CSV table of C-alpha atoms in Angstrom, one decimal:
chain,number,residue,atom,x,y,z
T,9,UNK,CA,43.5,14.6,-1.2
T,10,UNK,CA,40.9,15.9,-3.1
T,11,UNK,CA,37.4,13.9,-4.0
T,12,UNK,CA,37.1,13.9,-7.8
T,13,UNK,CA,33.1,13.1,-9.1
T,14,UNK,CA,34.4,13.7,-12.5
T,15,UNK,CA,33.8,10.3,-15.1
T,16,UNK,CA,37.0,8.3,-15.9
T,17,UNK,CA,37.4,8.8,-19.6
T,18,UNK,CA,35.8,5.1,-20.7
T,19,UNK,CA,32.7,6.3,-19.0
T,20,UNK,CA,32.7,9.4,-20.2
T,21,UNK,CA,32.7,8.4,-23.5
T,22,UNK,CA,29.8,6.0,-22.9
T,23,UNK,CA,28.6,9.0,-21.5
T,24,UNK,CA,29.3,10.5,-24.9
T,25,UNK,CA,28.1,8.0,-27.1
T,26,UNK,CA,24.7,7.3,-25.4
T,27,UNK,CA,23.5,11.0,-25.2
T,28,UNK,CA,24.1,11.7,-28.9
T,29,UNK,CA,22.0,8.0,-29.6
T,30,UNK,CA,19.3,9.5,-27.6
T,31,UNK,CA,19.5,13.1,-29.3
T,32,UNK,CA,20.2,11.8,-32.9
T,33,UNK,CA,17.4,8.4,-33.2
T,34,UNK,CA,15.7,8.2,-30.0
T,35,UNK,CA,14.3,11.8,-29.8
T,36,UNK,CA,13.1,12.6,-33.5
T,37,UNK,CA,11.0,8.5,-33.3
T,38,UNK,CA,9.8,7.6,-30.0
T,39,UNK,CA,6.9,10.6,-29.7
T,40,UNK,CA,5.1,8.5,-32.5
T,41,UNK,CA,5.5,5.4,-31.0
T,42,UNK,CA,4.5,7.0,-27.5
T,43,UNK,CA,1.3,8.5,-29.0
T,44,UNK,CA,0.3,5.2,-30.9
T,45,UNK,CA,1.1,2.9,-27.3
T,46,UNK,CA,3.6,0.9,-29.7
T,47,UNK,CA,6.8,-0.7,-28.7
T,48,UNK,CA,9.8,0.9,-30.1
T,49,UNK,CA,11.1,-2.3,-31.7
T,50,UNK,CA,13.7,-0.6,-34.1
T,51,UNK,CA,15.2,1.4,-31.4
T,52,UNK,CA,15.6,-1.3,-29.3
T,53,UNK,CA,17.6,-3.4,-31.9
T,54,UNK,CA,19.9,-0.9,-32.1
T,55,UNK,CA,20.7,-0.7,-28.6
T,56,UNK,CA,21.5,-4.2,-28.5
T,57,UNK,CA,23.7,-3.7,-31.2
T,58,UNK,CA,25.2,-0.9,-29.5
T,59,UNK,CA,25.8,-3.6,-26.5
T,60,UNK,CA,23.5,-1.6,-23.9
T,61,UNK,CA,21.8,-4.2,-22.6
T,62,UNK,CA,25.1,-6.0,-21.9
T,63,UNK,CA,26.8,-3.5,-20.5
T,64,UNK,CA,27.3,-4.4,-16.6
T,65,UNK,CA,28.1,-8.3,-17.4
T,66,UNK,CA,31.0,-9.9,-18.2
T,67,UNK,CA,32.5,-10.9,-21.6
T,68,UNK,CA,32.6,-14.3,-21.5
T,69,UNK,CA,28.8,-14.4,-21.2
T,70,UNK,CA,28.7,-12.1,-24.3
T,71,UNK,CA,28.3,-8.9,-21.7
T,72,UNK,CA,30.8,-5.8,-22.4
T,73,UNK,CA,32.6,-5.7,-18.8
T,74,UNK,CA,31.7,-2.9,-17.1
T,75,UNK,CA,29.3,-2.6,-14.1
T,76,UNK,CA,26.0,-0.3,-12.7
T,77,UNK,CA,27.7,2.9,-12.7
T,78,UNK,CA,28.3,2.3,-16.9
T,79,UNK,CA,24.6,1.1,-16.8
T,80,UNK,CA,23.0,3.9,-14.8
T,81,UNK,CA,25.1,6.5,-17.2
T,82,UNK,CA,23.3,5.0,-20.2
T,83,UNK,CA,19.8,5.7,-18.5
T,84,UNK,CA,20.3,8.7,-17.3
T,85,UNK,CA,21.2,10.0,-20.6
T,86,UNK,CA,18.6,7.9,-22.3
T,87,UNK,CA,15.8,9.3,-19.6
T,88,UNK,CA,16.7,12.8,-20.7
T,89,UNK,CA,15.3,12.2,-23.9
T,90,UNK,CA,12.5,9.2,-23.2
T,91,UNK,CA,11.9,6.9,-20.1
T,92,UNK,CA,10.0,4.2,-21.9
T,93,UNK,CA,13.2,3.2,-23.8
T,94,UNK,CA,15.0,3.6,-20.6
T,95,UNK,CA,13.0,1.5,-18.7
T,96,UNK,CA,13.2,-1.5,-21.2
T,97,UNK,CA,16.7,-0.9,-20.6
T,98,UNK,CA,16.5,-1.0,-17.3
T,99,UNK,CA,14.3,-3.6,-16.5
T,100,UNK,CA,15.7,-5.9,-19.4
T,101,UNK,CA,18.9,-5.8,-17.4
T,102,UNK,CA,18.6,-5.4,-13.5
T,103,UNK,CA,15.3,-7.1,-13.6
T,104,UNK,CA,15.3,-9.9,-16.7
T,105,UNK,CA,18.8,-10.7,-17.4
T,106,UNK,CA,21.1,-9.8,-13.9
T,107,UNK,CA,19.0,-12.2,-11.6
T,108,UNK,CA,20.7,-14.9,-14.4
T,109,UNK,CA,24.2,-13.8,-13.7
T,110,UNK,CA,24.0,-13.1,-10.5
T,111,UNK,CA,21.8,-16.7,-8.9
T,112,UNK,CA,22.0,-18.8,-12.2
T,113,UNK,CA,23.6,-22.1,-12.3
T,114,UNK,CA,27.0,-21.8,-14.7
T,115,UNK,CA,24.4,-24.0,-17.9
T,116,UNK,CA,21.5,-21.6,-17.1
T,117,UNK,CA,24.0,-18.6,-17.8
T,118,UNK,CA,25.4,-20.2,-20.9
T,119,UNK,CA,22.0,-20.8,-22.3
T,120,UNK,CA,20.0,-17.3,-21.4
T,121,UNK,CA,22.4,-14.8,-21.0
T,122,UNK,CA,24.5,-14.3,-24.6
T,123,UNK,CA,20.9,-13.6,-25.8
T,124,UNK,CA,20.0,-11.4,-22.8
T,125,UNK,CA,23.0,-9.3,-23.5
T,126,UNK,CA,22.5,-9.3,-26.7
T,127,UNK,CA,19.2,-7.2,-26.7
T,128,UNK,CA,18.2,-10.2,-29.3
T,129,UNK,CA,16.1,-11.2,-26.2
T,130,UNK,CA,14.7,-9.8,-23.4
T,131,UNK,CA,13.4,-11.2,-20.2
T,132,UNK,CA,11.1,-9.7,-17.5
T,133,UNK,CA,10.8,-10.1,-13.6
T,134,UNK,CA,7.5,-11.4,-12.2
T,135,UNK,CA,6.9,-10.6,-8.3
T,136,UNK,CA,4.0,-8.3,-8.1
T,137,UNK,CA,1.0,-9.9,-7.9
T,138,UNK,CA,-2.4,-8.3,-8.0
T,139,UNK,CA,-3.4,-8.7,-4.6
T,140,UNK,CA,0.0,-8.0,-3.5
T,141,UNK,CA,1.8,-5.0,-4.4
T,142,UNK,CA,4.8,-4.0,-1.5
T,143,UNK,CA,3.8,-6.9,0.3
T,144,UNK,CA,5.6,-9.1,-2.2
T,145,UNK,CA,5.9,-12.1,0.9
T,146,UNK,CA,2.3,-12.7,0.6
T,147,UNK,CA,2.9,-14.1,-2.5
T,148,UNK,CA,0.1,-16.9,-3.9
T,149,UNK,CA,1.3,-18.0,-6.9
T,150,UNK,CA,2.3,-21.4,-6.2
T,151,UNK,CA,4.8,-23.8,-7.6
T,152,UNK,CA,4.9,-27.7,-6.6
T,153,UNK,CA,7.6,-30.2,-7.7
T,154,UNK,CA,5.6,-33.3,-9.5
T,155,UNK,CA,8.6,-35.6,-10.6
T,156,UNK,CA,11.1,-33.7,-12.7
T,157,UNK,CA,8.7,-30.3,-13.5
T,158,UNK,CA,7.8,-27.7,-11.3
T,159,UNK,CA,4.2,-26.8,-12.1
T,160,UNK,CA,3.1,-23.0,-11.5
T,161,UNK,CA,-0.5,-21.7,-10.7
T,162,UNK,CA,-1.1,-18.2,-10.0
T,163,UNK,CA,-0.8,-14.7,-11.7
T,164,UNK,CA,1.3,-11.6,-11.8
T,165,UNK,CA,1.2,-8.0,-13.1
T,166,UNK,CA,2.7,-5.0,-14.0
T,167,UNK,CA,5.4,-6.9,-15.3
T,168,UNK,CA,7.4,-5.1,-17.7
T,169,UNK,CA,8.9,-6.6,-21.2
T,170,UNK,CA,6.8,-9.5,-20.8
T,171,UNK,CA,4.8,-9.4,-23.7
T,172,UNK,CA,7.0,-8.3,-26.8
T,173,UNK,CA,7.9,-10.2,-29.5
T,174,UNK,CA,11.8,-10.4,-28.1
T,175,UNK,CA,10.5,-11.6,-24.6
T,176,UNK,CA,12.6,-15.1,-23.8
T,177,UNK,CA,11.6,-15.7,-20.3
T,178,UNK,CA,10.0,-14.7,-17.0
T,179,UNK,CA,11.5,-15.4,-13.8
T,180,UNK,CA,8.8,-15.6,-11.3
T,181,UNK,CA,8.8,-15.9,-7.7
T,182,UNK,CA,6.4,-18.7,-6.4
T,183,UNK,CA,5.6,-20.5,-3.3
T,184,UNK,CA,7.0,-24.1,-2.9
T,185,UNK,CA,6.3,-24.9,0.6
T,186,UNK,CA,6.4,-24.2,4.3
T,187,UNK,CA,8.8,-23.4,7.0
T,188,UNK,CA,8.3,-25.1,10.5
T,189,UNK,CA,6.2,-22.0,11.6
T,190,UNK,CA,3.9,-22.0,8.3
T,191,UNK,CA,5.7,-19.2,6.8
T,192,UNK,CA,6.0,-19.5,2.4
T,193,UNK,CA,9.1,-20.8,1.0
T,194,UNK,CA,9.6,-18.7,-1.6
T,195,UNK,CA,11.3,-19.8,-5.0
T,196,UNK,CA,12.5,-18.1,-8.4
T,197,UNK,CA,11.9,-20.2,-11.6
T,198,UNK,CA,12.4,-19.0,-15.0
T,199,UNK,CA,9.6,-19.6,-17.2
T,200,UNK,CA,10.0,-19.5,-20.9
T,201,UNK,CA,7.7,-17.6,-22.9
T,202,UNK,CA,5.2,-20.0,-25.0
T,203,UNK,CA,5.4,-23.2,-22.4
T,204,UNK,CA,1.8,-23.9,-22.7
T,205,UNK,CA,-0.9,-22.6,-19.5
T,206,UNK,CA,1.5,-19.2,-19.6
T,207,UNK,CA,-0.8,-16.8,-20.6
T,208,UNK,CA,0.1,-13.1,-21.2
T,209,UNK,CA,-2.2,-10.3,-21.5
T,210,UNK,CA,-2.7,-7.7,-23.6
T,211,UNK,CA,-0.8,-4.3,-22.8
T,212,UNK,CA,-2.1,-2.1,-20.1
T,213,UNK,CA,-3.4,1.4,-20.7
T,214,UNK,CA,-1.2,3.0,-18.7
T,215,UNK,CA,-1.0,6.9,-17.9
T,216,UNK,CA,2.7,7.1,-19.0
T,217,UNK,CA,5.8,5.1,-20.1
T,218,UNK,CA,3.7,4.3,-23.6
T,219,UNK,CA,6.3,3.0,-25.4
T,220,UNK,CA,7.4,0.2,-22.9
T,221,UNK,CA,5.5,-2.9,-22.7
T,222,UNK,CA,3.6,-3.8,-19.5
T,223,UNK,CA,1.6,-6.8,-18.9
T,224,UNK,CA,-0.3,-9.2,-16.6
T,225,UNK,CA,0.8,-13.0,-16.2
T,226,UNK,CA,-1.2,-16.1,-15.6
T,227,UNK,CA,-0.1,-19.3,-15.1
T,228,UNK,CA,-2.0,-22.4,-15.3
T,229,UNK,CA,-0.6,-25.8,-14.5
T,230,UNK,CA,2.3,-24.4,-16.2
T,231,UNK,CA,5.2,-27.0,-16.2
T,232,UNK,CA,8.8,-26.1,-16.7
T,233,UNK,CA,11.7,-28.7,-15.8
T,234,UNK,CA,13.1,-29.0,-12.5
T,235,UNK,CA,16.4,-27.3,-13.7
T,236,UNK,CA,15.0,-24.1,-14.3
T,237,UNK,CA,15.3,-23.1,-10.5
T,238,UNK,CA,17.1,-20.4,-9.9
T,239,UNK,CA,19.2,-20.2,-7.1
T,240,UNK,CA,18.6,-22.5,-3.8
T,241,UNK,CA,15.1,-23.4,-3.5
T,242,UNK,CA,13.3,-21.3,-0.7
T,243,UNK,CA,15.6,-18.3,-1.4
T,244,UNK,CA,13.8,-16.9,-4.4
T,245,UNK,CA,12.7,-13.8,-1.7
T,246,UNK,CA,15.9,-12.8,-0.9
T,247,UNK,CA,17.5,-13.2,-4.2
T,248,UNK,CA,15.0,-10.8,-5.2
T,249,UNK,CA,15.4,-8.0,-2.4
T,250,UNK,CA,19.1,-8.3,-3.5
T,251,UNK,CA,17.6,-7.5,-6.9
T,252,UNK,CA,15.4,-5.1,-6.2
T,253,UNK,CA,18.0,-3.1,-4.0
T,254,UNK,CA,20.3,-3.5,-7.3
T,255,UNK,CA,17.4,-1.8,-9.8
T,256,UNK,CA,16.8,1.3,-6.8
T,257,UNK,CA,20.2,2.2,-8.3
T,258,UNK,CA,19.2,2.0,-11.8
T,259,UNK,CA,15.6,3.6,-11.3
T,260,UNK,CA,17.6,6.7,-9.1
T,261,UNK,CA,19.9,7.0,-12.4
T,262,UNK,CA,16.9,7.0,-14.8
T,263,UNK,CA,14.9,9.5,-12.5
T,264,UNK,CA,17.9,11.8,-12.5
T,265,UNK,CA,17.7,11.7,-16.4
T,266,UNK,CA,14.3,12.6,-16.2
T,267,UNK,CA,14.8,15.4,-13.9
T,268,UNK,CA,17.7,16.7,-16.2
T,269,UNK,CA,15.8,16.6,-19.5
T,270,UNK,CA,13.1,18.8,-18.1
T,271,UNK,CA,16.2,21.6,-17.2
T,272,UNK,CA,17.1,20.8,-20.7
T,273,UNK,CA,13.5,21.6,-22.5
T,274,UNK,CA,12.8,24.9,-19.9
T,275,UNK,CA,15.8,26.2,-20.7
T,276,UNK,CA,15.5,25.8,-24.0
T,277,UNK,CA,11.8,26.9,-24.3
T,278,UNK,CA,12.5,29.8,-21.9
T,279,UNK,CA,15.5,30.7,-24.4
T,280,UNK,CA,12.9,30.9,-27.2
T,281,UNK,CA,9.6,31.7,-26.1
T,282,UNK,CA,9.1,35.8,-25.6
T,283,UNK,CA,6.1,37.3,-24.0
T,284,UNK,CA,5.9,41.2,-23.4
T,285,UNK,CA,8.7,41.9,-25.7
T,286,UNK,CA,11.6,39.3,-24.0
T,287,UNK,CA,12.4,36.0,-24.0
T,288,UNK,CA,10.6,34.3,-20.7
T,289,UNK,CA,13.7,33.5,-19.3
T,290,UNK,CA,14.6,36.9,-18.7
T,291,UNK,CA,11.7,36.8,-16.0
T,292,UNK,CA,13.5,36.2,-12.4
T,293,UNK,CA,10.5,34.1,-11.7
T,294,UNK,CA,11.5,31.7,-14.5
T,295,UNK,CA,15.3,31.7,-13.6
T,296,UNK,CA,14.2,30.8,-10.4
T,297,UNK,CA,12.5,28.1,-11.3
T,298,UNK,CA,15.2,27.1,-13.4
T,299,UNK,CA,18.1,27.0,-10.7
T,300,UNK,CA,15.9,24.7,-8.4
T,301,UNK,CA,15.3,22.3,-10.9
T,302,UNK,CA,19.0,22.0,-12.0
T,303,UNK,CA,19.8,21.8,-8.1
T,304,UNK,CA,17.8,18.8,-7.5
T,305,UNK,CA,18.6,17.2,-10.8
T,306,UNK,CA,22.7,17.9,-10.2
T,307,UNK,CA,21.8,16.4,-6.3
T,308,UNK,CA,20.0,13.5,-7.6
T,309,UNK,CA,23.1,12.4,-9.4
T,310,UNK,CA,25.5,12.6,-6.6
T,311,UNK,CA,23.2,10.5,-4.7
T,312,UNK,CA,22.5,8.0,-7.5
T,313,UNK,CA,26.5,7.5,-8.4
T,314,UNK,CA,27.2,6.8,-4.8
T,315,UNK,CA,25.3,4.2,-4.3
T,316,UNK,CA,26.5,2.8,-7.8
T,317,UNK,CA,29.6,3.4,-6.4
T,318,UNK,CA,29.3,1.1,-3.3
T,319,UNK,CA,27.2,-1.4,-5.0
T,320,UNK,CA,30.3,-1.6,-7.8
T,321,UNK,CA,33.0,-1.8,-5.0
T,322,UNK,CA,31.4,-4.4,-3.3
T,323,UNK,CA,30.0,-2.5,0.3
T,324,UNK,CA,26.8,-2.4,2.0
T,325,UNK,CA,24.8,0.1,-0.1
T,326,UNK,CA,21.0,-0.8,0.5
T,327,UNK,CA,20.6,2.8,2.4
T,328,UNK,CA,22.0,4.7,-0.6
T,329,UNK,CA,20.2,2.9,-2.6
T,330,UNK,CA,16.7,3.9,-1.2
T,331,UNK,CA,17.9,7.4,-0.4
T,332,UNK,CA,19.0,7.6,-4.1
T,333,UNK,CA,15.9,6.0,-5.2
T,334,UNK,CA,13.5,8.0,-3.2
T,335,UNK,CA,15.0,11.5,-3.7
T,336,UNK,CA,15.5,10.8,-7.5
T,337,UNK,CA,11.9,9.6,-7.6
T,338,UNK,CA,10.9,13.2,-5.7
T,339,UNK,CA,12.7,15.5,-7.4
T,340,UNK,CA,11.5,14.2,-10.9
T,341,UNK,CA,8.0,14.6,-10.1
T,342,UNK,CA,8.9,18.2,-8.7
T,343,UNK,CA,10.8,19.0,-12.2
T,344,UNK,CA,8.4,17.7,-14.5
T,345,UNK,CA,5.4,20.1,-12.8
T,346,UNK,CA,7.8,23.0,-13.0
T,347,UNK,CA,8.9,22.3,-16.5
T,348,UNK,CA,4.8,21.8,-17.9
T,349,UNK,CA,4.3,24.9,-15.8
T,350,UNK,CA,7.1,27.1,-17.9
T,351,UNK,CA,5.9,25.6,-21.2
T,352,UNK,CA,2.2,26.7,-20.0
T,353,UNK,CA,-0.4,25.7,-22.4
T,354,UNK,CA,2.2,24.2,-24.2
T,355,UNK,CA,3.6,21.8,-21.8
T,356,UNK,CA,-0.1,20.3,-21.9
T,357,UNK,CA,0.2,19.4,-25.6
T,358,UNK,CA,1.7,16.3,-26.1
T,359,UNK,CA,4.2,17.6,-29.1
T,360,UNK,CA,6.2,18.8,-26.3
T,361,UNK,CA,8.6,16.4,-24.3
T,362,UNK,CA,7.8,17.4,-21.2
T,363,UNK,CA,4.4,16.4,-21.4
T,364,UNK,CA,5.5,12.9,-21.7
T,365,UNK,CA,7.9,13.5,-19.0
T,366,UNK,CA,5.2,14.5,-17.1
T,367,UNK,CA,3.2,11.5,-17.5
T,368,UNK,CA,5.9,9.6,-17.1
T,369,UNK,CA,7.3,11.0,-13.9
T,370,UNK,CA,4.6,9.4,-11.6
T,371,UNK,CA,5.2,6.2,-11.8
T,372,UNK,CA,9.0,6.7,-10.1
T,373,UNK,CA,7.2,7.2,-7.0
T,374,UNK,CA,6.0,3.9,-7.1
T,375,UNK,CA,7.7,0.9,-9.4
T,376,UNK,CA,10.6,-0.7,-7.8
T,377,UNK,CA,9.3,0.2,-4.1
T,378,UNK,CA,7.3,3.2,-3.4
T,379,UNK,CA,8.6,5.9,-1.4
T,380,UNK,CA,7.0,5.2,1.5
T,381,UNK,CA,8.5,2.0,1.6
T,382,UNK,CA,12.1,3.7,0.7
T,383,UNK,CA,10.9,5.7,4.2
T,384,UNK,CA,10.3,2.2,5.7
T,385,UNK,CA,14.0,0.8,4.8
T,386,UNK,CA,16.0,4.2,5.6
T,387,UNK,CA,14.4,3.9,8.9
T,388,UNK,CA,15.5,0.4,9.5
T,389,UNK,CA,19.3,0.8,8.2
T,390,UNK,CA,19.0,3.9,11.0
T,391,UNK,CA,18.1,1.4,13.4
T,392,UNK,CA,14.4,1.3,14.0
């Protein structure tokens, strides 16, 4: 019996669909909206309506069926183009919308996640807090039950989509009291956007990801109703490591993209560009080059569908997820240096895709668990 990584043919034509989305609207917009730090508001739409943001739910919560492996194929693709609309995809679905599904309440699902799925809305995922970064059990922001309201003090930041116009909700992790040994109970509550003392910044500068919306949180003596708890109370921390193992997947498919998209522009570029009377890519140097990047790209895929693939079939897949996440991270960093370094001068200017890739790149090493923390959790699934 033979071990077959081709796509079944649904996924495929996802597959399909998605890459000529990316090539045909994403592609010839987003370096505009990149340049001018603007969210890409029209493009997003569209993805809703194309049920991307929907896709690994179910149908009777207005999803289209079909799990993380359907998701992380519409990334990838999406990331070979632009990771700033793949990261609103991807944080709009493992980070706002799947902690719903997965922990709400059967009314709580009813009432967010149509909406969620939808792409009409989008919700965001509040647990790093300034002071806290990897350490997300020293959390401070604190939320105490006063008759039938929670009320939340504290702040949060780098939180993606929490600041568009579309954003419906925050769910933010919060302390609401002590174990026997003094250690925080940690909670999730979903905060809607506008209750009154939630205040939302304005957009970061960031180095990269331009086109995604990024923000800092502050809450003061911000009341929401009792009933927007989500999942047990004291279990908000492990719902969101369940979470966070979840989005490694999605992150490790989006990095792959990444990685893939700079193979695409070098080989392109080395195609076209001549120096000394040839084409660049005639240069062994360059074809070197060229073959590592598509190796580590091609490996970073394999890794990223297996642990979709576990994850999908129900089995233990935290390991796969961080060695997914962390090689995926790695590699794209590696490919997007390589690919500004064929473009030369060119790959500094920012009319070029890899220079966004390049900026964008960075920032895989650290969102959704650095690597030295995906180090950290390898090493403890070895046994240490």
């Amino acid at each position: 019996m033979s071990l077959d990584h081709r796509l079944p043919e649904e996924l495929e034509e996802l597959r399909r669909t998605v890459e000529a989305f990316a090539h045909d609207v994403v592609a010839p917009e987003i370096g505009a909206y990149y340049e001018q730090h603007a969210f890409p508001y029209d493009i997003v739409r569209q993805m809703g309506q194309m049920g991307l943001f929907g896709l690994p739910f179910p149908e009777e919560y207005g999803g289209m069926g079909g799990d993380y492996l359907a998701l992380g194929i519409a990334l990838e693709e999406l990331a070979r183009v632009d990771s700033s609309v793949a990261i609103t995809l991807e944080a709009g679905v493992s980070l706002g919308a799947m902690p719903v599904y997965r922990f709400g309440t059967e009314e709580q699902k009813r009432e967010w996640l149509a909406k969620l799925c939808s792409g009409e809305m989008l919700g965001a995922f509040g647990l790093t807090e300034p002071d806290g970064g990897s350490d997300a059990g020293a959390t401070r922001t604190t939320a105490v039950r006063e008759g039938d309201d929670w009320v939340i003090n504290g702040s949060k930041c780098f939180i993606t989509n929490s600041g568009t116009d579309i954003t419906g909700l925050v769910t933010v992790t919060a302390v609401t009291g002590r174990k026997d040994d003094g250690s925080p109970l940690i909670s999730a509550i979903v905060v809607p956007s506008g209750t009154p003392g939630f205040t939302v910044a304005a957009p970061y500068s960031k180095v990269g990801w331009n086109a995604s919306d990024t923000r800092e949180l502050s809450f003061s003596d911000v009341r929401v109703p009792v009933g927007n708890l989500l999942g047990e109370e004291g279990r908000g921390y492990a719902q969101f490591l369940r979470t966070l193992d979840e989005g490694r997947v999605a992150i490790a498919a989006l990095a792959t993209g990444l990685a893939q998209g700079c193979v695409d522009e070098s080989v392109r570029y080395a195609k076209e560009r001549h120096a000394f009377g040839r084409p660049i890519g005639a240069n062994q140097a360059i074809q070197f080059k060229l073959a590592d990047m598509e190796m580590r790209a091609h490996t970073s895929r394999l890794a990223w569908r297996d642990a979709a693939s576990r994850l999908v079939h129900g089995e233990p897949f935290k390991k796969e997820a961080a060695l997914a996440k962390l090689y995926s991270s790695e590699i794209a960093v590696d490919n997007a240096r390589e690919a500004t370094q064929i473009h030369g001068g060119y790959g500094f200017m920012n009319e070029y895709p890899v220079a966004r890739m390049w900026r964008d790149a960075k920032i895989l090493e650290i969102g959704e668990g650095t690597s030295e923390v995906q180090r950290m959790l390898i090493a403890r699934e070895l046994g240490f």
